[in-house]
mmCIF file of C-alpha atoms and ligand atoms in Angstrom:
data_model
loop_
_atom_site.group_PDB
_atom_site.id
_atom_site.type_symbol
_atom_site.label_atom_id
_atom_site.label_comp_id
_atom_site.label_asym_id
_atom_site.label_seq_id
_atom_site.Cartn_x
_atom_site.Cartn_y
_atom_site.Cartn_z
ATOM 1 C CA TYR G 6 -21.620 -18.642 -3.272
ATOM 2 C CA ARG G 7 -19.157 -20.763 -1.374
ATOM 3 C CA VAL G 8 -15.516 -21.676 -2.033
ATOM 4 C CA LYS G 9 -13.534 -24.349 -0.212
ATOM 5 C CA ARG G 10 -10.759 -22.696 1.722
ATOM 6 C CA ALA G 11 -7.128 -23.586 1.500
ATOM 7 C CA GLY G 12 -6.809 -24.441 5.182
ATOM 8 C CA GLY G 13 -10.127 -26.310 5.400
ATOM 9 C CA GLY G 14 -13.599 -24.972 5.908
ATOM 10 C CA TYR G 15 -15.412 -22.652 3.570
ATOM 11 C CA ALA G 16 -15.201 -19.032 2.653
ATOM 12 C CA PHE G 17 -18.536 -17.401 2.022
ATOM 13 C CA PHE G 18 -18.879 -14.780 -0.602
ATOM 14 C CA ASP G 19 -21.438 -12.123 -0.818
ATOM 15 C CA LEU G 20 -21.496 -11.647 -4.544
ATOM 16 C CA ASN G 21 -23.910 -9.224 -6.057
ATOM 17 C CA GLN G 22 -25.530 -10.632 -9.170
ATOM 18 C CA ASP G 23 -23.510 -8.451 -11.498
ATOM 19 C CA GLN G 24 -20.287 -9.726 -9.934
ATOM 20 C CA GLY G 25 -21.079 -13.352 -10.472
ATOM 21 C CA SER G 26 -19.912 -13.656 -14.074
ATOM 22 C CA PRO G 27 -18.124 -16.923 -14.929
ATOM 23 C CA ILE G 28 -14.831 -15.059 -15.344
ATOM 24 C CA GLU G 29 -15.098 -13.514 -11.896
ATOM 25 C CA ILE G 30 -16.078 -16.783 -10.275
ATOM 26 C CA GLU G 31 -13.077 -18.408 -11.938
ATOM 27 C CA GLN G 32 -10.838 -15.559 -10.717
ATOM 28 C CA LEU G 33 -12.266 -15.757 -7.241
ATOM 29 C CA THR G 34 -11.693 -19.501 -6.979
ATOM 30 C CA ALA G 35 -8.131 -19.031 -8.222
ATOM 31 C CA LEU G 36 -7.524 -16.081 -5.894
ATOM 32 C CA ASN G 37 -8.680 -18.193 -2.974
ATOM 33 C CA HIS G 38 -5.736 -20.511 -3.689
ATOM 34 C CA ALA G 39 -3.206 -17.854 -4.630
ATOM 35 C CA ILE G 40 -1.393 -17.833 -1.282
ATOM 36 C CA GLU G 41 -0.917 -21.594 -1.005
ATOM 37 C CA ARG G 42 0.065 -21.781 -4.676
ATOM 38 C CA ASP G 43 2.691 -19.130 -4.018
ATOM 39 C CA GLU G 44 1.355 -16.849 -6.713
ATOM 40 C CA LEU G 45 1.386 -13.624 -4.724
ATOM 41 C CA ARG G 46 4.447 -11.363 -4.772
ATOM 42 C CA LEU G 47 5.298 -8.048 -3.254
ATOM 43 C CA VAL G 48 7.138 -5.441 -5.256
ATOM 44 C CA PHE G 49 8.706 -2.401 -3.615
ATOM 45 C CA GLN G 50 8.771 1.163 -4.873
ATOM 46 C CA PRO G 51 11.168 3.719 -3.386
ATOM 47 C CA ILE G 52 9.948 6.873 -1.645
ATOM 48 C CA VAL G 53 12.632 9.569 -1.727
ATOM 49 C CA GLU G 54 13.242 12.687 0.293
ATOM 50 C CA ALA G 55 12.661 15.627 -2.059
ATOM 51 C CA ARG G 56 15.569 17.761 -0.818
ATOM 52 C CA THR G 57 18.285 15.109 -0.845
ATOM 53 C CA LEU G 58 16.801 12.386 -3.110
ATOM 54 C CA ARG G 59 17.830 9.925 -0.409
ATOM 55 C CA VAL G 60 15.636 6.783 -0.319
ATOM 56 C CA ALA G 61 13.527 7.110 2.829
ATOM 57 C CA GLY G 62 11.548 3.889 2.512
ATOM 58 C CA HIS G 63 9.527 1.716 0.156
ATOM 59 C CA GLU G 64 5.869 1.090 -0.547
ATOM 60 C CA ALA G 65 4.954 -2.586 -0.824
ATOM 61 C CA LEU G 66 2.616 -3.291 -3.754
ATOM 62 C CA LEU G 67 0.928 -6.609 -4.402
ATOM 63 C CA ARG G 68 1.187 -8.637 -7.608
ATOM 64 C CA TRP G 69 -0.674 -11.803 -8.529
ATOM 65 C CA GLU G 70 1.381 -13.945 -10.866
ATOM 66 C CA ARG G 71 -0.858 -16.454 -12.571
ATOM 67 C CA GLN G 72 0.220 -18.907 -15.232
ATOM 68 C CA SER G 73 -1.745 -16.803 -17.675
ATOM 69 C CA GLY G 74 0.227 -13.694 -16.680
ATOM 70 C CA THR G 75 0.441 -11.046 -13.967
ATOM 71 C CA VAL G 76 -2.898 -9.685 -12.800
ATOM 72 C CA SER G 77 -3.003 -6.015 -11.802
ATOM 73 C CA PRO G 78 -4.137 -5.125 -8.296
ATOM 74 C CA GLU G 79 -6.612 -2.729 -9.900
ATOM 75 C CA THR G 80 -8.435 -5.887 -11.067
ATOM 76 C CA PHE G 81 -8.092 -8.329 -8.216
ATOM 77 C CA ILE G 82 -8.092 -6.060 -5.136
ATOM 78 C CA PRO G 83 -11.759 -5.085 -5.701
ATOM 79 C CA LEU G 84 -12.601 -8.786 -6.086
ATOM 80 C CA ALA G 85 -10.651 -9.631 -2.939
ATOM 81 C CA GLU G 86 -12.458 -6.848 -1.099
ATOM 82 C CA SER G 87 -15.987 -7.799 -2.161
ATOM 83 C CA SER G 88 -15.359 -11.456 -1.316
ATOM 84 C CA GLY G 89 -13.601 -10.910 2.010
ATOM 85 C CA LEU G 90 -10.435 -12.635 0.751
ATOM 86 C CA ILE G 91 -8.600 -9.355 1.287
ATOM 87 C CA VAL G 92 -8.372 -10.194 4.980
ATOM 88 C CA PRO G 93 -6.123 -13.293 4.688
ATOM 89 C CA ILE G 94 -4.355 -11.790 1.656
ATOM 90 C CA GLY G 95 -3.753 -8.534 3.522
ATOM 91 C CA ARG G 96 -2.296 -10.419 6.462
ATOM 92 C CA TRP G 97 0.056 -12.218 4.117
ATOM 93 C CA VAL G 98 1.069 -8.814 2.709
ATOM 94 C CA ILE G 99 1.715 -7.370 6.175
ATOM 95 C CA ARG G 100 3.851 -10.351 7.200
ATOM 96 C CA GLN G 101 5.848 -10.342 3.958
ATOM 97 C CA ALA G 102 6.473 -6.605 4.172
ATOM 98 C CA ALA G 103 7.596 -6.888 7.805
ATOM 99 C CA LEU G 104 9.793 -9.827 6.836
ATOM 100 C CA ALA G 105 11.556 -7.665 4.246
ATOM 101 C CA VAL G 106 12.343 -5.168 7.016
ATOM 102 C CA ALA G 107 13.460 -7.903 9.420
ATOM 103 C CA ARG G 108 15.864 -9.167 6.763
ATOM 104 C CA LYS G 109 17.142 -5.642 6.201
ATOM 105 C CA GLN G 110 16.068 -5.772 2.569
ATOM 106 C CA VAL G 111 14.307 -2.439 3.069
ATOM 107 C CA ASP G 112 14.732 0.101 5.891
ATOM 108 C CA CYS G 113 11.056 0.749 6.344
ATOM 109 C CA VAL G 114 7.949 -0.219 4.473
ATOM 110 C CA SER G 115 4.535 1.224 3.780
ATOM 111 C CA VAL G 116 1.651 -1.231 3.319
ATOM 112 C CA ASN G 117 -1.765 -0.616 1.723
ATOM 113 C CA ILE G 118 -4.683 -1.567 3.938
ATOM 114 C CA SER G 119 -8.254 -2.080 2.719
ATOM 115 C CA ALA G 120 -11.209 -0.902 4.766
ATOM 116 C CA LEU G 121 -12.323 -4.465 5.523
ATOM 117 C CA GLU G 122 -8.899 -5.364 6.944
ATOM 118 C CA PHE G 123 -8.785 -2.201 8.974
ATOM 119 C CA GLN G 124 -12.242 -2.917 10.401
ATOM 120 C CA GLN G 125 -11.351 -6.368 11.745
ATOM 121 C CA PRO G 126 -11.704 -6.281 15.535
ATOM 122 C CA ASP G 127 -8.234 -7.820 15.951
ATOM 123 C CA PHE G 128 -6.484 -5.591 13.411
ATOM 124 C CA VAL G 129 -4.327 -3.660 15.888
ATOM 125 C CA LYS G 130 -3.487 -6.854 17.751
ATOM 126 C CA TYR G 131 -2.444 -8.485 14.486
ATOM 127 C CA ILE G 132 -0.129 -5.615 13.581
ATOM 128 C CA GLU G 133 1.367 -5.623 17.073
ATOM 129 C CA THR G 134 1.994 -9.371 16.925
ATOM 130 C CA VAL G 135 3.698 -9.173 13.537
ATOM 131 C CA VAL G 136 5.979 -6.347 14.685
ATOM 132 C CA GLN G 137 6.940 -8.337 17.787
ATOM 133 C CA GLU G 138 7.414 -11.651 16.006
ATOM 134 C CA MET G 139 9.542 -10.122 13.281
ATOM 135 C CA GLY G 140 11.563 -8.137 15.787
ATOM 136 C CA ILE G 141 11.227 -4.876 13.851
ATOM 137 C CA GLN G 142 10.727 -1.362 15.197
ATOM 138 C CA PRO G 143 7.120 -0.110 14.984
ATOM 139 C CA HIS G 144 8.224 3.010 13.112
ATOM 140 C CA GLN G 145 9.589 0.805 10.328
ATOM 141 C CA LEU G 146 6.034 -0.147 9.344
ATOM 142 C CA TYR G 147 3.612 2.416 7.918
ATOM 143 C CA LEU G 148 0.005 1.757 7.006
ATOM 144 C CA GLU G 149 -1.663 3.420 4.011
ATOM 145 C CA LEU G 150 -5.392 3.865 4.477
ATOM 146 C CA THR G 151 -7.871 5.186 1.971
ATOM 147 C CA GLU G 152 -10.819 7.396 2.681
ATOM 148 C CA SER G 153 -13.105 4.362 2.830
ATOM 149 C CA CYS G 154 -11.340 3.359 6.071
ATOM 150 C CA LEU G 155 -12.339 6.619 7.663
ATOM 151 C CA LEU G 156 -16.049 6.691 6.853
ATOM 152 C CA HIS G 157 -17.001 6.127 10.460
ATOM 153 C CA ALA G 158 -14.465 8.603 11.727
ATOM 154 C CA GLU G 159 -15.316 8.452 15.439
ATOM 155 C CA ARG G 160 -14.907 4.699 15.604
ATOM 156 C CA TYR G 161 -11.847 4.381 13.425
ATOM 157 C CA SER G 162 -9.864 7.325 14.619
ATOM 158 C CA ALA G 163 -9.619 5.318 17.856
ATOM 159 C CA VAL G 164 -7.956 2.509 15.883
ATOM 160 C CA ILE G 165 -5.510 4.952 14.301
ATOM 161 C CA GLN G 166 -4.829 6.330 17.772
ATOM 162 C CA GLN G 167 -4.082 2.839 19.107
ATOM 163 C CA LEU G 168 -1.685 2.227 16.227
ATOM 164 C CA PHE G 169 -0.073 5.607 16.868
ATOM 165 C CA ALA G 170 0.382 4.666 20.537
ATOM 166 C CA LEU G 171 2.223 1.527 19.384
ATOM 167 C CA GLY G 172 4.500 3.714 17.264
ATOM 168 C CA ILE G 173 2.895 2.804 13.939
ATOM 169 C CA TYR G 174 2.093 5.750 11.715
ATOM 170 C CA THR G 175 -0.725 5.877 9.222
ATOM 171 C CA ALA G 176 -0.914 7.662 5.893
ATOM 172 C CA LEU G 177 -3.999 8.771 4.006
ATOM 173 C CA ASP G 178 -3.511 7.433 0.476
ATOM 174 C CA ASP G 179 -4.814 8.954 -2.773
ATOM 175 C CA PHE G 180 -5.629 12.288 -1.159
ATOM 176 C CA GLY G 181 -7.594 14.506 -3.505
ATOM 177 C CA THR G 182 -9.554 11.752 -5.240
ATOM 178 C CA GLY G 183 -12.365 11.574 -2.687
ATOM 179 C CA TYR G 184 -14.293 13.895 -0.485
ATOM 180 C CA SER G 185 -11.936 14.364 2.457
ATOM 181 C CA SER G 186 -11.106 17.944 3.248
ATOM 182 C CA LEU G 187 -7.805 18.895 4.768
ATOM 183 C CA THR G 188 -9.484 19.946 7.997
ATOM 184 C CA ALA G 189 -11.238 16.564 8.263
ATOM 185 C CA VAL G 190 -7.891 14.808 7.826
ATOM 186 C CA ALA G 191 -6.210 17.134 10.297
ATOM 187 C CA HIS G 192 -8.622 16.038 13.007
ATOM 188 C CA LEU G 193 -7.654 12.407 12.597
ATOM 189 C CA PRO G 194 -4.460 11.061 14.134
ATOM 190 C CA VAL G 195 -3.078 10.460 10.620
ATOM 191 C CA LYS G 196 0.594 11.428 10.166
ATOM 192 C CA ILE G 197 1.102 11.402 6.418
ATOM 193 C CA LEU G 198 -0.824 12.663 3.406
ATOM 194 C CA LYS G 199 -0.147 11.008 0.067
ATOM 195 C CA ILE G 200 -1.242 13.311 -2.716
ATOM 196 C CA ASP G 201 -2.756 11.336 -5.558
ATOM 197 C CA ARG G 202 -0.947 11.129 -8.845
ATOM 198 C CA SER G 203 -3.890 12.689 -10.676
ATOM 199 C CA PHE G 204 -2.647 15.970 -9.169
ATOM 200 C CA MET G 205 0.696 15.626 -10.953
ATOM 201 C CA VAL G 206 -0.656 15.874 -14.491
ATOM 202 C CA GLU G 207 0.020 19.576 -14.976
ATOM 203 C CA ILE G 208 2.610 20.074 -12.262
ATOM 204 C CA GLY G 209 5.885 21.399 -13.666
ATOM 205 C CA GLU G 210 4.279 22.775 -16.827
ATOM 206 C CA SER G 211 4.796 26.444 -17.552
ATOM 207 C CA SER G 212 1.280 26.826 -19.041
ATOM 208 C CA VAL G 213 -1.329 28.887 -17.187
ATOM 209 C CA THR G 214 -3.066 25.750 -15.915
ATOM 210 C CA GLY G 215 0.300 24.266 -14.932
ATOM 211 C CA VAL G 216 1.191 27.301 -12.850
ATOM 212 C CA LYS G 217 -2.277 27.326 -11.267
ATOM 213 C CA ALA G 218 -2.078 23.625 -10.414
ATOM 214 C CA LEU G 219 1.233 24.239 -8.687
ATOM 215 C CA GLU G 220 -0.209 27.118 -6.682
ATOM 216 C CA VAL G 221 -3.123 24.931 -5.552
ATOM 217 C CA LEU G 222 -0.627 22.291 -4.490
ATOM 218 C CA ARG G 223 1.467 24.870 -2.664
ATOM 219 C CA GLY G 224 -1.649 25.820 -0.704
ATOM 220 C CA VAL G 225 -2.453 22.188 0.131
ATOM 221 C CA VAL G 226 1.120 21.560 1.284
ATOM 222 C CA THR G 227 1.193 24.709 3.404
ATOM 223 C CA ILE G 228 -2.088 23.919 5.165
ATOM 224 C CA ALA G 229 -1.234 20.240 5.606
ATOM 225 C CA LYS G 230 2.109 21.152 7.147
ATOM 226 C CA ALA G 231 0.444 23.632 9.469
ATOM 227 C CA TYR G 232 -1.606 20.690 10.735
ATOM 228 C CA GLY G 233 1.578 18.705 11.286
ATOM 229 C CA LEU G 234 1.102 16.336 8.349
ATOM 230 C CA THR G 235 3.997 15.002 6.317
ATOM 231 C CA ILE G 236 3.462 15.149 2.544
ATOM 232 C CA VAL G 237 4.260 12.482 -0.038
ATOM 233 C CA ALA G 238 3.589 13.206 -3.723
ATOM 234 C CA GLU G 239 2.652 10.109 -5.727
ATOM 235 C CA GLY G 240 3.193 9.471 -9.426
ATOM 236 C CA VAL G 241 6.211 11.708 -10.010
ATOM 237 C CA GLU G 242 7.386 10.896 -13.525
ATOM 238 C CA THR G 243 9.430 13.870 -14.730
ATOM 239 C CA GLU G 244 12.285 15.980 -13.415
ATOM 240 C CA LEU G 245 10.227 19.113 -13.938
ATOM 241 C CA GLN G 246 7.554 17.703 -11.623
ATOM 242 C CA ALA G 247 10.155 16.741 -9.032
ATOM 243 C CA GLN G 248 11.688 20.227 -9.094
ATOM 244 C CA ALA G 249 8.304 21.944 -8.830
ATOM 245 C CA LEU G 250 7.282 19.673 -5.943
ATOM 246 C CA ALA G 251 10.520 20.327 -4.079
ATOM 247 C CA GLU G 252 9.991 24.034 -4.669
ATOM 248 C CA VAL G 253 6.543 23.968 -2.990
ATOM 249 C CA ASP G 254 8.128 22.094 -0.083
ATOM 250 C CA CYS G 255 6.711 18.637 -0.610
ATOM 251 C CA THR G 256 8.806 16.480 1.722
ATOM 252 C CA TYR G 257 8.763 13.096 -0.025
ATOM 253 C CA LEU G 258 8.377 12.014 -3.642
ATOM 254 C CA GLN G 259 7.394 8.696 -5.180
ATOM 255 C CA GLY G 260 7.085 7.748 -8.825
ATOM 256 C CA TYR G 261 8.592 6.115 -11.871
ATOM 257 C CA LEU G 262 11.214 8.888 -12.048
ATOM 258 C CA PHE G 263 12.869 7.436 -8.944
ATOM 259 C CA GLY G 264 12.029 3.797 -9.467
ATOM 260 C CA ARG G 265 9.309 1.419 -10.560
ATOM 261 C CA PRO G 266 7.946 -1.092 -8.092
ATOM 262 C CA MET G 267 10.585 -3.852 -8.098
ATOM 263 C CA PRO G 268 10.988 -7.336 -6.648
ATOM 264 C CA LEU G 269 13.168 -7.392 -3.557
ATOM 265 C CA PRO G 270 16.529 -8.480 -4.902
ATOM 266 C CA ASP G 271 16.427 -5.586 -7.340
ATOM 267 C CA VAL G 272 15.826 -3.118 -4.564
ATOM 268 C CA LEU G 273 19.239 -3.560 -3.017
ATOM 269 C CA LEU G 274 21.248 -5.709 -5.392
ATOM 270 C CA PRO G 275 20.499 -4.709 -8.972
ATOM 271 C CA GLN G 276 23.524 -6.572 -10.332
ATOM 272 C CA GLU G 277 22.736 -9.927 -8.766
ATOM 273 C CA LYS G 278 19.014 -10.020 -9.162
ATOM 274 C CA ALA G 279 18.652 -13.296 -11.030
ATOM 275 C CA GLU G 280 20.320 -15.727 -8.578
ATOM 276 C CA ALA G 281 19.426 -13.642 -5.566
ATOM 277 C CA TRP G 282 15.714 -14.036 -6.255
ATOM 278 C CA GLN G 283 15.690 -17.712 -5.293
ATOM 279 C CA ASN G 284 17.573 -17.252 -2.040
ATOM 280 C CA TRP G 285 16.068 -14.041 -0.814
ATOM 281 C CA TYR G 286 12.419 -14.546 -1.398
ATOM 282 C CA VAL G 287 11.269 -17.323 0.905
ATOM 283 C CA SER G 288 7.576 -16.797 0.545
ATOM 284 C CA THR G 289 6.707 -19.997 2.376
ATOM 285 C CA GLU G 290 7.749 -18.429 5.673
ATOM 286 C CA ALA G 291 4.711 -16.275 5.855
ATOM 287 C CA GLN G 292 1.596 -18.329 6.371
ATOM 288 C CA PRO G 293 -1.946 -17.138 6.120
ATOM 289 C CA PRO G 294 -3.691 -17.164 9.492
HETATM 290 P P1 C2E O 24 -1.618 3.043 -4.523
HETATM 291 O O1 C2E O 24 -1.473 2.553 -3.140
HETATM 292 O O2 C2E O 24 -2.017 4.463 -4.712
HETATM 293 O O3 C2E O 24 -0.222 2.739 -5.201
HETATM 294 C C1 C2E O 24 0.371 3.535 -6.186
HETATM 295 C C2 C2E O 24 0.109 2.983 -7.558
HETATM 296 O O4 C2E O 24 0.639 3.882 -8.525
HETATM 297 C C3 C2E O 24 0.799 1.654 -7.821
HETATM 298 O O5 C2E O 24 -0.010 0.920 -8.738
HETATM 299 C C4 C2E O 24 2.092 2.094 -8.498
HETATM 300 O O6 C2E O 24 2.685 1.084 -9.289
HETATM 301 C C5 C2E O 24 1.596 3.232 -9.337
HETATM 302 N N1 C2E O 24 2.656 4.201 -9.623
HETATM 303 C C6 C2E O 24 3.733 4.510 -8.884
HETATM 304 N N2 C2E O 24 4.461 5.487 -9.451
HETATM 305 C C7 C2E O 24 3.823 5.809 -10.590
HETATM 306 C C8 C2E O 24 4.084 6.773 -11.630
HETATM 307 O O7 C2E O 24 5.058 7.506 -11.617
HETATM 308 N N3 C2E O 24 3.183 6.820 -12.650
HETATM 309 C C9 C2E O 24 2.075 6.016 -12.704
HETATM 310 N N4 C2E O 24 1.269 6.122 -13.751
HETATM 311 N N5 C2E O 24 1.808 5.103 -11.745
HETATM 312 C C10 C2E O 24 2.662 5.013 -10.702
HETATM 313 P P2 C2E O 24 -0.305 -0.629 -8.539
HETATM 314 O O8 C2E O 24 0.907 -1.330 -8.003
HETATM 315 O O9 C2E O 24 -0.922 -1.110 -9.794
HETATM 316 O O10 C2E O 24 -1.399 -0.623 -7.377
HETATM 317 C C11 C2E O 24 -2.650 -0.051 -7.589
HETATM 318 C C12 C2E O 24 -3.440 0.070 -6.316
HETATM 319 O O11 C2E O 24 -3.775 -1.215 -5.806
HETATM 320 C C13 C2E O 24 -2.663 0.739 -5.178
HETATM 321 O O12 C2E O 24 -2.685 2.147 -5.330
HETATM 322 C C14 C2E O 24 -3.446 0.252 -3.984
HETATM 323 O O13 C2E O 24 -4.607 1.024 -3.806
HETATM 324 C C15 C2E O 24 -3.847 -1.146 -4.416
HETATM 325 N N6 C2E O 24 -2.927 -2.133 -3.816
HETATM 326 C C16 C2E O 24 -1.700 -2.529 -4.238
HETATM 327 N N7 C2E O 24 -1.157 -3.425 -3.394
HETATM 328 C C17 C2E O 24 -2.061 -3.595 -2.386
HETATM 329 C C18 C2E O 24 -2.085 -4.401 -1.182
HETATM 330 O O14 C2E O 24 -1.130 -5.128 -0.823
HETATM 331 N N8 C2E O 24 -3.206 -4.316 -0.406
HETATM 332 C C19 C2E O 24 -4.263 -3.494 -0.748
HETATM 333 N N9 C2E O 24 -5.312 -3.489 0.083
HETATM 334 N N10 C2E O 24 -4.261 -2.733 -1.844
HETATM 335 C C20 C2E O 24 -3.185 -2.773 -2.656
HETATM 336 MG MG1 MG O 25 -0.592 3.246 -1.481
HETATM 337 MG MG1 MG O 26 -2.006 6.164 -3.839
HETATM 338 MG MG1 MG O 27 -4.406 4.244 -5.773
#
């Protein structure tokens, strides 16, 4: 299956038969044009320091705004990954996120990276170029990897090491949902562990299972810290959760309690968001490669 590319040439898609439904082919064709049609947006969710509740940075999250409505990344990221479109889309995301830092709209930003992006031979070079071109500090850009990036640990820990040498830290996202053990993570040059929100369900509850869940988390945090990892808890929705997480010494918290993912003007200027949107968000500046 072949789709004409925005910038000329063709993109080739390796669709399994069960992925080739008319709806998915329609979505894929539309997604292929999403950048040039200016339908992609980044939203930013605050990450706060648990002790002080100071905003430490933001995670950039992708949205696809179609005429028919906003499409969730849970739907289109898998499609972008299986088709390879995640590579140009991911590069757009990285540039836009770095641009937000360059414009001082956020202090530092964390970007989600798919395995296919991470495996591109020029990935490190691309990151380095963006940091230089935007004139930002390397430590203002964090990369969130999932376990799937680390399947071939020997090969890819070298990539993480190269990023580390440039001053760019990586986080392991959604920890606890896959098979990674803490010791496996500790042997990678990963700096940050993001504990998946599925862990939060019973945290803060005074029930037996709630107390047990918190003790498990306390153990994870203690071991992770002993390995020099920084902990971020994802999906914090209640004050009870936040208090319990601070009590077990989780360093950073992220979740709806502290802020939903928001478009940029809302991040810094809640009162002026409407007019500010037009002026602040110049999406045409970031071009796909
Ligand atoms: P993620 O990286 O684990 O991002 C956290 C997700 O949890 C986000 O969903 C966020 O909106 C949601 N969330 C944050 N706080 C709360 C909370 O308190 N409660 C609940 N229920 N949810 C919360 P979102 O934005 O729908 O993104 C879903 C996933 O899509 C992300 O999970 C990430 O894996 C992927 N994704 C998003 N943007 C990008 C991107 O630019 N590139 C790539 N490769 N993947 C992306
Ligand atoms: Mg993430
Ligand atoms: Mg996550
Ligand atoms: Mg996730």
